[in-house]
Coordinates of C-alpha atoms in Angstrom, one line a residue:
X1 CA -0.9 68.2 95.3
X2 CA -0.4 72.1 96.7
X3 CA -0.8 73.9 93.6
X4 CA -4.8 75.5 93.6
X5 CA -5.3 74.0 90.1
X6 CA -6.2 70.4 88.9
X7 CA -3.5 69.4 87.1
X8 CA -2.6 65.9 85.2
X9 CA -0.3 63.3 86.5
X10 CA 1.6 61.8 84.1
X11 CA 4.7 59.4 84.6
X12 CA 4.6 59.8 88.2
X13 CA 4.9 64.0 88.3
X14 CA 2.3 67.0 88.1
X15 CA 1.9 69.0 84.7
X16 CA 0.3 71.9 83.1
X17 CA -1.6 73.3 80.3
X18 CA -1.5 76.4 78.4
X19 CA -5.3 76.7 78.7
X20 CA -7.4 76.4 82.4
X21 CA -11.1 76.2 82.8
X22 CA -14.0 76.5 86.0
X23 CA -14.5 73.7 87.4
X24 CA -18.5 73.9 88.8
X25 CA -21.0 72.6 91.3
X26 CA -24.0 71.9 89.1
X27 CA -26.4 72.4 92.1
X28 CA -25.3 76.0 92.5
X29 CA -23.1 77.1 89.3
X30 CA -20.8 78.4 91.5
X31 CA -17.0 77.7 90.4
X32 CA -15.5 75.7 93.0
X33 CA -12.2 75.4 91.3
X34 CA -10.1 75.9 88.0
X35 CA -8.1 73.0 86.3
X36 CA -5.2 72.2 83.5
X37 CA -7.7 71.3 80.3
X38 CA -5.3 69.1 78.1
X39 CA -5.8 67.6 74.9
X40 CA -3.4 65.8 72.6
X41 CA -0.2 67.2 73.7
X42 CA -0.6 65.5 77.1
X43 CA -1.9 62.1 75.2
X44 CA 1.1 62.4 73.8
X45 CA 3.0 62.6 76.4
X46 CA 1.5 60.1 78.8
X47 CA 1.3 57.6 75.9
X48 CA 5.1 57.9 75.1
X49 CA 5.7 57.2 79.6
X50 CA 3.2 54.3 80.0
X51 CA 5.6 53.1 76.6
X52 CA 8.3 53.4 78.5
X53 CA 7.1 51.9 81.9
X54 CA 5.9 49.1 79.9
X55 CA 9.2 48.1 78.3
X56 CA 11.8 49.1 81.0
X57 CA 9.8 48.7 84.7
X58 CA 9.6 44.9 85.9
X59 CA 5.4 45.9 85.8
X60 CA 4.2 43.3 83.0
X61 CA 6.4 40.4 84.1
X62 CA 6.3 40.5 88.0
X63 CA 2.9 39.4 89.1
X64 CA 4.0 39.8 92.6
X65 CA 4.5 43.8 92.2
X66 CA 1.4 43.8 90.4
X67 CA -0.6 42.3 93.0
X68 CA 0.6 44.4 95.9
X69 CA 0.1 47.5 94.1
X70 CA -3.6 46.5 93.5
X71 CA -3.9 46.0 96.9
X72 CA -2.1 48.7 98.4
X73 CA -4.5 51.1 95.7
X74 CA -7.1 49.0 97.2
X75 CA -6.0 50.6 100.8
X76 CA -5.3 54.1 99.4
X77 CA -8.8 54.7 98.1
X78 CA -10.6 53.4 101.4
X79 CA -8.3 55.8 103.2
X80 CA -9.2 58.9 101.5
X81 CA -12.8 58.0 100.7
X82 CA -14.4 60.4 102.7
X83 CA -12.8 63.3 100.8
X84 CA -13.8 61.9 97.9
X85 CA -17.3 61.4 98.3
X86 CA -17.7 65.4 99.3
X87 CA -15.7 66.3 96.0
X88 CA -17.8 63.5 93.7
X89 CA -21.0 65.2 95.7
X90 CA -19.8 69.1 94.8
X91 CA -18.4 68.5 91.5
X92 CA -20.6 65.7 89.9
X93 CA -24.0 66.6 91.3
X94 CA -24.5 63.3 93.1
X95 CA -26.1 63.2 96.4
X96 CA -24.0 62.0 99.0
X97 CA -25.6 58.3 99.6
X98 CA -24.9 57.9 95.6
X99 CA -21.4 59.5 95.8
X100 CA -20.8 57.2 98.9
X101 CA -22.2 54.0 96.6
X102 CA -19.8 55.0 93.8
X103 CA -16.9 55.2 95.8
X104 CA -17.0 52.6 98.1
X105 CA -17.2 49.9 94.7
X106 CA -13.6 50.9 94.1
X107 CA -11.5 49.3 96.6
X108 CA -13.3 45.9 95.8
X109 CA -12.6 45.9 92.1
X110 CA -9.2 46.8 93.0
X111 CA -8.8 43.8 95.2
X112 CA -10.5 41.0 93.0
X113 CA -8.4 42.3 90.2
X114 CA -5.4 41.8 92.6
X115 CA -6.3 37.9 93.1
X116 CA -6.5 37.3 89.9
X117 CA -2.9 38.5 89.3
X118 CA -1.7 35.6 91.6
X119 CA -4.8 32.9 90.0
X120 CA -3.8 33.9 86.2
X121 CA -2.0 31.4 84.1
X122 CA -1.9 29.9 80.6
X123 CA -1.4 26.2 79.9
X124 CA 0.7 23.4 78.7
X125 CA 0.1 20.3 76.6
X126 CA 1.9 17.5 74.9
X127 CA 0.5 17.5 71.1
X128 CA 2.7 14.4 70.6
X129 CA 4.9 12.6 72.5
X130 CA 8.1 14.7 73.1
X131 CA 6.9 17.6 72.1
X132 CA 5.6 20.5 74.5
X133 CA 3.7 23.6 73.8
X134 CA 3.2 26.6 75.9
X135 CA 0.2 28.6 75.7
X136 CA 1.1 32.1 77.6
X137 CA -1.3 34.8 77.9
X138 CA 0.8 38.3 77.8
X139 CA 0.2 42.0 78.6
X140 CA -1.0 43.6 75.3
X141 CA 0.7 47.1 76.1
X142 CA -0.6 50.6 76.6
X143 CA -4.2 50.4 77.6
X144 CA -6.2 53.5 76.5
X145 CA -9.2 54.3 78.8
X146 CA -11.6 56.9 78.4
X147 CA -13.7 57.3 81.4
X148 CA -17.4 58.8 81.5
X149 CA -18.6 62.6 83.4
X150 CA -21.6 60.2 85.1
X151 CA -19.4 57.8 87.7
X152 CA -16.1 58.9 86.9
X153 CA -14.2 57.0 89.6
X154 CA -15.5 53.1 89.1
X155 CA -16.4 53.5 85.4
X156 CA -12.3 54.3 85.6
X157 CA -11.3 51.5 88.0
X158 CA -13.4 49.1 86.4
X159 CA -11.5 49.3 83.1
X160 CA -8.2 50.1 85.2
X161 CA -8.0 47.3 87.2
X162 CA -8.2 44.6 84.6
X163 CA -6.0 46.7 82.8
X164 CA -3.2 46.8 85.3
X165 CA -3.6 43.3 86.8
X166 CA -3.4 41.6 83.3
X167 CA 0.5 43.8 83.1
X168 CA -0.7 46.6 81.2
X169 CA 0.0 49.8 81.7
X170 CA -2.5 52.6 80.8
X171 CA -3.5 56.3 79.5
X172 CA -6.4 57.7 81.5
X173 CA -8.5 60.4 79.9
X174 CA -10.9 61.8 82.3
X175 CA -14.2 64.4 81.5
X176 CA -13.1 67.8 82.3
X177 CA -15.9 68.2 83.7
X178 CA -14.7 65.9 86.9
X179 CA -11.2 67.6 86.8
X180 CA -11.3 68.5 90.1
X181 CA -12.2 64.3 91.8
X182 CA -9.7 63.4 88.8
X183 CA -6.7 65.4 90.3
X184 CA -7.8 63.8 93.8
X185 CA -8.0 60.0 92.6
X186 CA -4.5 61.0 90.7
X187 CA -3.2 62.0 94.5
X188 CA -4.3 58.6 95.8
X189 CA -2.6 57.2 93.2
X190 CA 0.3 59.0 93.5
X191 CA 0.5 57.4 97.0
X192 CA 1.3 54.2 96.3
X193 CA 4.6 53.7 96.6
X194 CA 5.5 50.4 94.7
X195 CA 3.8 51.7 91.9
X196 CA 6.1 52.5 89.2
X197 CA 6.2 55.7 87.1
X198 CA 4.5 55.8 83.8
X199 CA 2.5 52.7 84.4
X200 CA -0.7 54.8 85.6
X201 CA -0.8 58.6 83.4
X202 CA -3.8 60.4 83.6
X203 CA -5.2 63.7 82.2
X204 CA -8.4 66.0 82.4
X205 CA -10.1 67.2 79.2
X206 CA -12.7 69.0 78.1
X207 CA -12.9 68.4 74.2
X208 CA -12.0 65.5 72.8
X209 CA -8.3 65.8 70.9
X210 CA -6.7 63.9 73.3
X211 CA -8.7 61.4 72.9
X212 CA -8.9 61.3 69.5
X213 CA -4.8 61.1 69.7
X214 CA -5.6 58.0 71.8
X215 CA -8.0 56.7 69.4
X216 CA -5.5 57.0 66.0
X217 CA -2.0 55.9 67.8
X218 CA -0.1 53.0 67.3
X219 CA 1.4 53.2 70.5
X220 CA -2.6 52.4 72.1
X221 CA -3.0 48.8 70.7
X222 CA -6.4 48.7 72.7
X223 CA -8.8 51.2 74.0
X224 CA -11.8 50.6 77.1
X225 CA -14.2 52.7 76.8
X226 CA -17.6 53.8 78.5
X227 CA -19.9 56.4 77.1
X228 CA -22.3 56.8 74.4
X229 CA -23.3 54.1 71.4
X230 CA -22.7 57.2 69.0
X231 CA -19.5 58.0 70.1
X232 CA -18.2 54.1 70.5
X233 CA -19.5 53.5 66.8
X234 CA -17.3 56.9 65.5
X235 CA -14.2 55.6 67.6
X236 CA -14.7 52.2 66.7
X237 CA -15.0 53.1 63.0
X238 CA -11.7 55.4 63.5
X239 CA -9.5 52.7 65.2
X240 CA -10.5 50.3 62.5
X241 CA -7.9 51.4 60.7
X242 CA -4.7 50.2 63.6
X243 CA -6.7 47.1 64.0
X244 CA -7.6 48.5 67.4
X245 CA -8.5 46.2 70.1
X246 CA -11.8 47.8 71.3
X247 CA -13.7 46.6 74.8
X248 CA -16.9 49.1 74.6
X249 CA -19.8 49.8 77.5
X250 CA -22.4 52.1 75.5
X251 CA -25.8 53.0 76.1
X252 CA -28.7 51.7 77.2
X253 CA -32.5 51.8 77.7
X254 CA -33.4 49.3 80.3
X255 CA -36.8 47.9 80.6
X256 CA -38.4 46.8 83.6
X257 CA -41.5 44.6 82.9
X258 CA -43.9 44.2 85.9
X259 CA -46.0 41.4 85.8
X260 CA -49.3 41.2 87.7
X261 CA -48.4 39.1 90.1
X262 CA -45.0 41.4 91.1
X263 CA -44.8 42.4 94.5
X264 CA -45.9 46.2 94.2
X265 CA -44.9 47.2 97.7
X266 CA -40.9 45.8 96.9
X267 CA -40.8 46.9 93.7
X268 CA -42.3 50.6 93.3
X269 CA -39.8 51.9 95.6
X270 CA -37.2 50.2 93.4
X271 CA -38.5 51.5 90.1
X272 CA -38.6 55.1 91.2
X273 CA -34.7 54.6 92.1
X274 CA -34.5 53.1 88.9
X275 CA -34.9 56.4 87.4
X276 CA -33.8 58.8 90.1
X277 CA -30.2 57.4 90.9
X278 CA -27.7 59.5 89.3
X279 CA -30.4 61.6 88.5
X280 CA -31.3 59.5 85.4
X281 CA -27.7 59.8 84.2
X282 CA -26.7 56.3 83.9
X283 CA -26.7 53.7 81.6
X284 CA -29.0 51.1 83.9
X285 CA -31.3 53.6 84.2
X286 CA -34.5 52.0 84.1
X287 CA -36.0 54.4 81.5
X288 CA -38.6 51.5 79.9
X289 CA -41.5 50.5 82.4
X290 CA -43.4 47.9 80.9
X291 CA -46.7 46.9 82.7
X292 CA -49.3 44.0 82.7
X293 CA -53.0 45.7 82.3
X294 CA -53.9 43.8 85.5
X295 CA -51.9 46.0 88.0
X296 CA -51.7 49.4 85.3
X297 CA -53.8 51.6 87.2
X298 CA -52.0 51.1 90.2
X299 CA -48.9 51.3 88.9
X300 CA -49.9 54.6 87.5
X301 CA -51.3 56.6 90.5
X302 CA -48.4 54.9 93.1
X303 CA -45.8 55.9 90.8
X304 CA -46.5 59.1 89.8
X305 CA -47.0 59.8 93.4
X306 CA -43.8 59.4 94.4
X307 CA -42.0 60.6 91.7
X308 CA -43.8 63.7 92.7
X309 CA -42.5 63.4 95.7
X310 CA -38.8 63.3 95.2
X311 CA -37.3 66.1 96.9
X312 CA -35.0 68.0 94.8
X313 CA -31.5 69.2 96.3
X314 CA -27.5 69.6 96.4
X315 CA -25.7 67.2 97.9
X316 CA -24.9 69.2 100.8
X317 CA -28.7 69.1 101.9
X318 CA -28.6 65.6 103.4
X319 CA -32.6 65.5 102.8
X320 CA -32.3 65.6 99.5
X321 CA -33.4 62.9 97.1
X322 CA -32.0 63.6 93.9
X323 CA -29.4 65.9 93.0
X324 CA -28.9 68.4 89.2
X325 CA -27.9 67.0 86.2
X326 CA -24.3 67.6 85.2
X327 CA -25.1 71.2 83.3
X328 CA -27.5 73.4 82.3
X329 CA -27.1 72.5 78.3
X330 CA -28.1 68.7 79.2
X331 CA -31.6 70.4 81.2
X332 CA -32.3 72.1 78.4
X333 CA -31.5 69.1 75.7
X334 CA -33.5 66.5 78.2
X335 CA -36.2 69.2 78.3
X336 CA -36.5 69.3 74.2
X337 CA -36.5 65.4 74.3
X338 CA -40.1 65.6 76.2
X339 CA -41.4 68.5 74.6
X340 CA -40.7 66.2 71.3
X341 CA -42.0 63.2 72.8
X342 CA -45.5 65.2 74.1
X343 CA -46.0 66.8 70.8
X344 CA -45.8 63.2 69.5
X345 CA -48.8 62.0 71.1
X346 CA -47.1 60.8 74.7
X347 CA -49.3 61.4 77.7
X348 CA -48.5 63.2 80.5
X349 CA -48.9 61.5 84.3
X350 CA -46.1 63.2 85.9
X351 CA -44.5 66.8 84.0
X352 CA -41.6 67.5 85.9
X353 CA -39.2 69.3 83.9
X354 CA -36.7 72.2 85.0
X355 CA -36.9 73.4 88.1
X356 CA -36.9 77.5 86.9
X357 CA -38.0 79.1 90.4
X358 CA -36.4 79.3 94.0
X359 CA -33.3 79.0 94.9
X360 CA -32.3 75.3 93.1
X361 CA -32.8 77.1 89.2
X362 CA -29.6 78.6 89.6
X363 CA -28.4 75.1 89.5
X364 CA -28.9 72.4 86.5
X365 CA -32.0 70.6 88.5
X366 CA -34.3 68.2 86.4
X367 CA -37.4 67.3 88.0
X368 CA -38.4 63.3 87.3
X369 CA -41.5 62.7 84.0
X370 CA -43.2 60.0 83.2
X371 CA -44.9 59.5 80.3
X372 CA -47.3 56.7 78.8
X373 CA -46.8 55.9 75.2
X374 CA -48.6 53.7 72.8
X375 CA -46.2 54.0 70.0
X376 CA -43.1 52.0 70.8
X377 CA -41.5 53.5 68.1
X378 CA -41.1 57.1 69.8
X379 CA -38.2 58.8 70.0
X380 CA -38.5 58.8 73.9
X381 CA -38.3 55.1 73.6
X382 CA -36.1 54.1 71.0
X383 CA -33.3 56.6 72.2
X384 CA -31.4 56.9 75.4
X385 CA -32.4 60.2 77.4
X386 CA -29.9 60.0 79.9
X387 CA -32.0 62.0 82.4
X388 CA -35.1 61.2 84.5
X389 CA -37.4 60.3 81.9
X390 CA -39.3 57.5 82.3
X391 CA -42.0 56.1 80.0
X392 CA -44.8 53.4 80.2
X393 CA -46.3 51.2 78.4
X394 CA -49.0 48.9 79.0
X395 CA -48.9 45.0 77.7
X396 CA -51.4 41.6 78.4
X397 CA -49.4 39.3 77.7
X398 CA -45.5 37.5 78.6
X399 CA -45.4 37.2 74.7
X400 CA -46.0 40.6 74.3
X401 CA -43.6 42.0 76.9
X402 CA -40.9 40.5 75.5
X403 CA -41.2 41.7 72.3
X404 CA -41.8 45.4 73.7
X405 CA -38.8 44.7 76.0
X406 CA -36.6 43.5 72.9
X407 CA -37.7 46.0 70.7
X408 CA -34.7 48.7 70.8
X409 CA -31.1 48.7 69.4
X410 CA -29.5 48.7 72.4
X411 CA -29.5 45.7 75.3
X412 CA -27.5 46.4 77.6
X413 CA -29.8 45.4 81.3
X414 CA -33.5 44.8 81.8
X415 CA -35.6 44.1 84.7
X416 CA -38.2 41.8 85.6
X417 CA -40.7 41.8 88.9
X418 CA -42.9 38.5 89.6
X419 CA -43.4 36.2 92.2
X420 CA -44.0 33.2 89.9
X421 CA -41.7 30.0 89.9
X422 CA -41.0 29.6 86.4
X423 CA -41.8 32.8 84.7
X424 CA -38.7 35.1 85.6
X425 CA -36.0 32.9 84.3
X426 CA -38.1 32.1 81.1
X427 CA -38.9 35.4 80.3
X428 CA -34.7 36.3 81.1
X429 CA -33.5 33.8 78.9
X430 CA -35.6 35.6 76.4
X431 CA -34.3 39.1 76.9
X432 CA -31.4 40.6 74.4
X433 CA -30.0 42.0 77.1
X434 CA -26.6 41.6 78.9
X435 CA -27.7 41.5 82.8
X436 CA -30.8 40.8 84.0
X437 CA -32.3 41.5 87.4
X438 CA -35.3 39.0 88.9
X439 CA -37.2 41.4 91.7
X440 CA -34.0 43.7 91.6
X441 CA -32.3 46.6 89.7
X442 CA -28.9 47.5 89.4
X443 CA -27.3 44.0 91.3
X444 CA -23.6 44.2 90.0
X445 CA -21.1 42.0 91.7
X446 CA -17.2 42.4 90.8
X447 CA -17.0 38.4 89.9
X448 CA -19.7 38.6 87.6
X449 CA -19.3 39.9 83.8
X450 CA -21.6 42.7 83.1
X451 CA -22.2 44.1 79.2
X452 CA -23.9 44.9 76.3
X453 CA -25.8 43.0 73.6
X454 CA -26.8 44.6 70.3
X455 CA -26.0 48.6 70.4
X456 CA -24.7 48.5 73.9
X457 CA -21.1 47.8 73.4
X458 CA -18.8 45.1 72.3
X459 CA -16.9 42.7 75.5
X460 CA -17.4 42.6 79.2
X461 CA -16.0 44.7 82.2
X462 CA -16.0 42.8 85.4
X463 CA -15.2 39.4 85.9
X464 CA -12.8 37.2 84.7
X465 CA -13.7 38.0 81.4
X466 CA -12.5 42.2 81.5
X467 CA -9.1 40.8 81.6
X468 CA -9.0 39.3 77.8
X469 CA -9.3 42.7 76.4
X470 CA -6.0 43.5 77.7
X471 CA -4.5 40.1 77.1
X472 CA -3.0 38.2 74.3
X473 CA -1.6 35.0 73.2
X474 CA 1.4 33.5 72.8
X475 CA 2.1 29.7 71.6
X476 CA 5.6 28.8 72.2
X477 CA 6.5 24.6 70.7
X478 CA 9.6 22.5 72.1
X479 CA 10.0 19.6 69.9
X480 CA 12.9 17.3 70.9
X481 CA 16.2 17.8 69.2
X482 CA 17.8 15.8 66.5
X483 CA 19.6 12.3 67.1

């Protein structure tokens, strides 16, 4: 793409909008770029090609094409992953070993997604004797996917590639404020020969009215989306009215109990990534510790330590630790959350807070808190931060950590650290939560399902299982003619 401002790609060419906005690095609030900020106009029109590409290309019916364009995306996004882990990095705030993470889980989704193109099939069966029925499981059409600011790229190809390898063909809305790595994946995209026009349209807002088009058309029969249980409720409630097929990742509030027999030195270093990664600004974040009295006051001073020690930084600084949050307005909404939370009787063991001196204030930088509660019932506790908050509370016994651990609206992932035999998988099957992680945090593995229970959102994204959100079925009868 030559022209100097993001634009959208829809139905396999580059378009404008009447309005542009600064794209910025939240390290330094320096614009590194301007971009095409659509709305429902280009909803409209990407809807009305992926329409197109879904009735007239041979995309939904030739698993063979499919395949080979998963594949070849596969090989596109490996080939240019270097550029875009230094445009994640400047535009999204990550540090470069996160932006690297992010990235690199794309061409592996891509491919799995692929083989199941080649592995996906429906069934038949003889009800009676001369009679045959086909079971087929068909494209649904137009996939609507509305992808987060936090990890733009895989939270994208993890509803995309289900989405294309089930013979759907899709409407990308991507944060505005990612416009610039959006334009780039687009280019990748683009690159793929074999894939046909229309199928893949995506476009770069800042509001929401091109989403909200999404949401309300007919043309849309099913919408993946990843971002906030607030916003998945209102769109849920909206799309109600189509009888909109909805798969939903929403927030979260992860726990991680540590038990007093856990393995301190494996897991501290874990739990302070647990909160640092992304800079708090994911959905696993593990914003819940929950700790047996025996190993409390440990867990306390080692924690805190570190967390004190995180070095601050821009991505471009390869020393640094953790990176800014997106912008300034989420610093000072994340700040209001603790000042709330103190007021309500949380303790203090590490502050943080903005950084406001030096050179990192002019940039959106969050220093990591923790803070020990009593009162479960806390705002900090019951709601999702989305920032490197993290709060503790102290329990005695398994009985009463799972009730601590349960007690939230959302369940989305939880943690659990012992070196007993038994305990870990009782206590899991226990949990209300989605994923759960013995002497780990954040395992995801592309064959695996991962998802919500409760609050958290409604279906499953990787594995087999992402597929049937974009699937339907069909029952076709033979029954033998008359004599």
């Amino acid at each position: 793409m030559k022209n100097s401002t993001a634009l959208h790609w829809i139905d396999g060419q580059w378009h404008d909008s009447e309005q542009h906005r600064d794209s910025i690095d939240p390290a330094t609030y320096e614009v590194i770029g301007r971009y095409a900020d659509g709305g429902a106009r280009e909803a409209a029109h990407a809807t009305a090609a992926a329409r197109r590409a879904f009735a007239d290309s041979p995309w939904k019916e030739d698993r063979a094409l499919r395949a080979r364009v998963l594949h070849a995306l596969a090989d596109a996004f490996e080939r240019h992953a270097g550029a875009l882990v230094d445009l994640l990095s400047a535009e999204n705030g990550k540090i470069k070993a996160e932006a690297a993470f992010e990235v690199s889980m794309v061409p592996s989704k891509l491919r799995y997604y692929a083989s199941l193109v080649r592995t996906e099939y429906g069934r038949a069966l003889e009800p009676k004797a001369g009679s045959i029925s086909l079971v087929l499981r068909e494209a649904i059409g137009v996939a609507g996917i509305i992808a987060p600011w936090n990890s733009p790229v895989v939270l994208m190809i993890r509803s995309l590639a289900p989405a294309l390898a089930a013979g759907c063909t899709a409407v990308i809305k991507m944060p505005g404020q990612t416009a610039q790595t959006n334009a780039l994946v687009s280019a990748i995209m683009a690159g793929v020969a074999d894939l046909p026009s229309g199928v893949v349209n995506l476009f770069s807002e800042s509001g929401a009215e091109g989403a909200k088009w999404m949401i309300e058309s007919p043309d849309i029969p099913v919408i993946s989306f990843t971002g906030s249980t607030g916003t998945g409720r209102a769109i849920a409630e909206v799309g109600a009215r189509r009888l909109k097929r909805f798969g939903l990742e929403l927030g979260g509030k992860t726990p991680m109990i540590v038990f007093d027999d856990a393995d301190l030195g494996a897991a501290l270093p874990k739990l302070e990534k647990a909160l640092t990664v992304f800079s708090g600004q994911f959905c696993m974040t593990g914003s819940r510790l929950l700790v047996q009295r025996g190993v409390a006051d440990t867990v306390r001073t080692r924690l805190a330590a570190r967390l004190g020690a995180v070095r601050m930084g821009p991505a471009s600084d390869p020393a640094s630790d953790m990176g800014p949050l997106i912008d300034k307005p989420n610093v000072a909404r994340v700040e209001g959350l603790v000042e709330a939370a103190i007021a309500a009787g949380a303790n203090v063991l590490v502050r943080g807070g903005a950084v406001t001196d030096g050179v990192l204030a002019r940039g959106a930088f969050y220093r990591p808190t923790l803070l020990e509660v009593s009162d479960p019932e806390l705002d900090i506790v019951q709601k999702e931060t989305f920032g490197p908050v993290l709060t503790l509370q102290v329990f005695d016994t398994e009985a009463e950590a799972i009730v601590l651990a349960n007690n939230s609206e959302f369940g989305l992932a939880a943690s659990i650290w012992s070196r007993d035999v038994d305990r870990p998988l009782r206590v899991a099957r226990r949990l209300e939560a989605g994923t759960v992680w013995i002497n780990d945090w954040a395992v995801v593995y592309d064959e695996c399902e991962e998802g919500g229970y409760k609050q958290s959102g409604l279906g499953r994204l990787n594995g087999m299982a992402a597929m049937d959100d974009f699937l339907q079925y069909k029952h076709i009868t033979m029954s033998p003619g008359a004599a």
